[in-house]
Coordinates of C-alpha atoms in Angstrom, one line a residue:
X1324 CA 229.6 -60.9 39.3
X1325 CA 231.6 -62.1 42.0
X1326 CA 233.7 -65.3 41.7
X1327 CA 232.5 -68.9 43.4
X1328 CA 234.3 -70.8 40.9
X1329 CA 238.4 -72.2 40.6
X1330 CA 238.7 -71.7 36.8
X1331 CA 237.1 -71.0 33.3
X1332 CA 239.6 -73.5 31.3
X1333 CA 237.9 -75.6 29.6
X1334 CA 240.9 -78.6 30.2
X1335 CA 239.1 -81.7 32.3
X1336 CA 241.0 -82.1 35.9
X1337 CA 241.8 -85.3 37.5
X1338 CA 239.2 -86.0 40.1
X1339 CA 240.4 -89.5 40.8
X1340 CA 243.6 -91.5 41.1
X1341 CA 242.2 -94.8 39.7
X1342 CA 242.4 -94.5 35.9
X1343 CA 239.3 -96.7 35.1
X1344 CA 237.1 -94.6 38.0
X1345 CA 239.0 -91.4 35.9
X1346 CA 237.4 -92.2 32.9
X1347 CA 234.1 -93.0 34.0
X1348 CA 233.8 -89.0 34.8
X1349 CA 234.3 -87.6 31.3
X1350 CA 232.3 -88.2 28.4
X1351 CA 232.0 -86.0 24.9
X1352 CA 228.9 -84.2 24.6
X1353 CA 227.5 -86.0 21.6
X1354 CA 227.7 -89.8 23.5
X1355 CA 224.5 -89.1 24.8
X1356 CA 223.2 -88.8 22.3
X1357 CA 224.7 -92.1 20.4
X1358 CA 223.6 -94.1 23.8
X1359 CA 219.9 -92.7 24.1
X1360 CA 218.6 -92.6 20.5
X1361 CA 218.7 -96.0 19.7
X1362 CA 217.1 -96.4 22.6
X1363 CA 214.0 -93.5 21.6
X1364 CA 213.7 -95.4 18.5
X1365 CA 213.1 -98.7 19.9
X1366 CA 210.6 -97.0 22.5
X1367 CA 208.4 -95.6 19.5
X1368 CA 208.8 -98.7 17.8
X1369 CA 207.5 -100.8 20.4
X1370 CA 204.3 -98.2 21.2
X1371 CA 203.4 -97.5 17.3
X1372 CA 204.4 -101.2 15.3
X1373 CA 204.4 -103.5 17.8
X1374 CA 201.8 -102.2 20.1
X1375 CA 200.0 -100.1 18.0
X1376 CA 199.0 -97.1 19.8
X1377 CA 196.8 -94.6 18.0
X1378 CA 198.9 -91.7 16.7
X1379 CA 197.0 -89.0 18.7
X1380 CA 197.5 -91.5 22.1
X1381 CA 201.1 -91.5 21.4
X1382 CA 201.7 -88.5 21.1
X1383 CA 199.4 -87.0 24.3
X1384 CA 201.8 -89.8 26.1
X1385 CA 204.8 -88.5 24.5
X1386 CA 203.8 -85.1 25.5
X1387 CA 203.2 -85.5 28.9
X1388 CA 206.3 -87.5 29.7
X1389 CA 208.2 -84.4 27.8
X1390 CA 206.4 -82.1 30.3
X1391 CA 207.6 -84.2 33.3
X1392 CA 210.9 -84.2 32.4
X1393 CA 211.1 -80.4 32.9
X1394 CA 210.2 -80.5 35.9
X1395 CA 212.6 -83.2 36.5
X1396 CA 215.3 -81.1 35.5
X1397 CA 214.1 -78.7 37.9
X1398 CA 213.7 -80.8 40.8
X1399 CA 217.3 -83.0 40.4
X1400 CA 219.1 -79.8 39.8
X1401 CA 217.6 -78.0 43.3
X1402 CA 217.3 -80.3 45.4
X1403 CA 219.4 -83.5 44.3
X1404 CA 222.3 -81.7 42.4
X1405 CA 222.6 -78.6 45.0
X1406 CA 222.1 -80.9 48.5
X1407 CA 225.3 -80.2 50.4
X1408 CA 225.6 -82.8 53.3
X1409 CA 227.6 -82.1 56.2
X1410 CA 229.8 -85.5 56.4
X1411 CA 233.0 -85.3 54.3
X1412 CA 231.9 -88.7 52.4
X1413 CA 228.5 -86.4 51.4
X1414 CA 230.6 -83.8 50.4
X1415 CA 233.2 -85.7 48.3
X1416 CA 230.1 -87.4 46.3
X1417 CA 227.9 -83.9 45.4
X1418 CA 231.9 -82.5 44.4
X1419 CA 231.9 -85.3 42.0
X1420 CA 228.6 -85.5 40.7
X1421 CA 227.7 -81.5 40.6
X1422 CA 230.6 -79.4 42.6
X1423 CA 233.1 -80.1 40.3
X1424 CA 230.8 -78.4 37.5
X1425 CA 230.6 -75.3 39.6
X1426 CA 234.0 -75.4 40.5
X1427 CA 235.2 -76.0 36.7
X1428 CA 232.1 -74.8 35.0
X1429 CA 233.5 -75.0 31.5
X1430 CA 235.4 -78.4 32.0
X1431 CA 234.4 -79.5 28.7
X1432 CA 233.8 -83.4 29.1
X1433 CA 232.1 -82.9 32.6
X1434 CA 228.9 -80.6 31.0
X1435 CA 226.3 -83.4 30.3
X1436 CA 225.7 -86.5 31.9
X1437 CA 228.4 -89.5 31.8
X1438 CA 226.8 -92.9 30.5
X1439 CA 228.2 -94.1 34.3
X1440 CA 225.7 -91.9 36.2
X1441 CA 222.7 -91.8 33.5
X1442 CA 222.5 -94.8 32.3
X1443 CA 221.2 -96.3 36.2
X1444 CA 219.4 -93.3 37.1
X1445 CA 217.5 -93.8 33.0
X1446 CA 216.9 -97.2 34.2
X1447 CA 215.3 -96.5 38.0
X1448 CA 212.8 -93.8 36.3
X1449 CA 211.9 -96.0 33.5
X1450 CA 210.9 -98.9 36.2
X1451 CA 209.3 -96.1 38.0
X1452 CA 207.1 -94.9 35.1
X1453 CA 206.4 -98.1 34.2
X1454 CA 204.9 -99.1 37.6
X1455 CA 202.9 -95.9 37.6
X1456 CA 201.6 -95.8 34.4
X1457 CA 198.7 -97.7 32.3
X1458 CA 200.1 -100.7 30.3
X1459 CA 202.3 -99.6 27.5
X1460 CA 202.2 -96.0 27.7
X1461 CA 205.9 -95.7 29.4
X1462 CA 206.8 -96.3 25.9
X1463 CA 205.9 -93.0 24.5
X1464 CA 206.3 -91.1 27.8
X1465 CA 209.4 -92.5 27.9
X1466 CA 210.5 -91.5 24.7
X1467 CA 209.8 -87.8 25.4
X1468 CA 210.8 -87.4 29.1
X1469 CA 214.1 -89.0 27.4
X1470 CA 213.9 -86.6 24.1
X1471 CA 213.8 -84.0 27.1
X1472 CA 217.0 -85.4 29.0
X1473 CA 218.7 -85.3 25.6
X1474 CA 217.6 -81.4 25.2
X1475 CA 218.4 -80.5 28.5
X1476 CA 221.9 -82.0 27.8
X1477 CA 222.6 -80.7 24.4
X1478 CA 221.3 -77.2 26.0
X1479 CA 223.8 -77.0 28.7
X1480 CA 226.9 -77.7 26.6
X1481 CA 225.7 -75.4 24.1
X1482 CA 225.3 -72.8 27.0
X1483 CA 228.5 -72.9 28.1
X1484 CA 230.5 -73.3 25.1
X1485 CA 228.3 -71.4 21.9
X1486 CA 227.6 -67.8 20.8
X1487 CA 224.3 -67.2 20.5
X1488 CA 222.9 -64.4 18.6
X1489 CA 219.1 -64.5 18.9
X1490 CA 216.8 -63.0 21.8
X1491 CA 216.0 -66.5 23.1
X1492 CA 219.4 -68.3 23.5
X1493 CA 220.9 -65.5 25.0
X1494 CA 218.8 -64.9 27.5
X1495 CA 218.8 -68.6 28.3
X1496 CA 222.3 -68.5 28.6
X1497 CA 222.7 -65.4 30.8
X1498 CA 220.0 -66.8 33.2
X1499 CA 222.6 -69.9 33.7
X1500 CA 225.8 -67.5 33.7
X1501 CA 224.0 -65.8 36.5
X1502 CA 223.2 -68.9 38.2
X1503 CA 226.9 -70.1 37.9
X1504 CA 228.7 -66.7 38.6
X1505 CA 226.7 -64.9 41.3
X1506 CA 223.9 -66.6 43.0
X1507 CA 223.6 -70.6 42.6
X1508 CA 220.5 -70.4 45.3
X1509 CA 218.7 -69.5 41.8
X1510 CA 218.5 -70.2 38.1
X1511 CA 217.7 -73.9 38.6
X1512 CA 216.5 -74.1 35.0
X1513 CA 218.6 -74.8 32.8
X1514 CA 217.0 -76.1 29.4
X1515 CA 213.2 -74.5 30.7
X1516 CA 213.1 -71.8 33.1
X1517 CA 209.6 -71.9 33.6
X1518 CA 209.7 -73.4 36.7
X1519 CA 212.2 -70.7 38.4
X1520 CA 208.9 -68.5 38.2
X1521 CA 206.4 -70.9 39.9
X1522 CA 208.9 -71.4 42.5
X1523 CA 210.1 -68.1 42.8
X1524 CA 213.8 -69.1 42.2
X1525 CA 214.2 -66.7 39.4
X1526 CA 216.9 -64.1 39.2
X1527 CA 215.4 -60.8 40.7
X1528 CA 215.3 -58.0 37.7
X1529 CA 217.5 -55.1 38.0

């Protein structure tokens, strides 16, 4: 594989001078998921106590908004995450919210999502959802398009940083290597690569 990336240490480099800004850029890998599942909770609480939404609707909901998620994934990591602009102030904001991953892809408090940077952009899709959507269903899609944010998250720190030993994991993991040490054009997936092969942004097979 050729190299595209500055190193494998898994030490977190200084991306800004401002200490506060500094700290807004790193997070542990578990804080997700102390921010988000109180959150799931109160989502199934409101849509099966409060509301109470037949089982079976709740879960179809739940379902679907699980479904959308992955192609969520897809769609922020191509076209969002991997949109280089030309103007230096374009470039300096995709280096801090996806370059420096490529750059230092095993920086390990800069593999899932800050609160910073997830915490708005959780807020924007529930409002979103919640436009779109019949009256109290964002609660259970909700709660599974975030059960599938949380995955997603868990998934890439776990790719980077675990051993796996069974059929599945492992080839999830070298479809990402591949994407992150020699061709990012491809290998979008990263929890679900289902979508690389509808789109035709799968790795060709040798």
């Amino acid at each position: 594989m050729k190299k595209n990336f500055v190193s494998n240490s898994t030490a977190s480099i200084r991306m800004f001078k401002n200490d506060f800004m500094e700290s807004l850029s790193k997070v542990r890998f578990y804080v997700p998921l102390i921010v988000y599942i109180p959150v799931i909770a109160f989502l199934f609480w409101k849509g099966l106590l409060e509301v109470q939404m037949p089982v079976l609707n709740f879960a179809g909901w739940f379902l679907l908004g699980l479904a959308i998620w992955t192609i969520t994934e897809y769609m922020l990591h191509r076209y969002v995450f991997h949109f280089e602009p030309d103007a230096e102030w374009g470039k300096k904001i995709h280096f801090i919210f996806h370059g420096v991953h490529h750059d230092y892809p095993n920086d390990a408090k800069r593999l899932v999502m800050p609160p910073s940077a997830s915490i708005p952009m959780a807020l924007g899709f529930y409002f979103l959802f919640d436009w779109l959507l019949p009256a109290t269903t964002v609660y259970p899609f909700f709660s599974g398009f975030m059960i599938g944010y949380l995955f997603y998250d868990m998934v890439h720190y776990a790719l980077h940083h675990a051993n796996f030993k069974s059929g599945f994991w492992k080839k999830l993991k070298h479809h990402h290597m591949l994407h992150h040490y020699s061709d990012s054009t491809k290998g979008y997936g990263v929890s679900w690569t289902f979508w690389d092969h509808i789109f035709r942004s799968n790795f060709d097979k040798k």
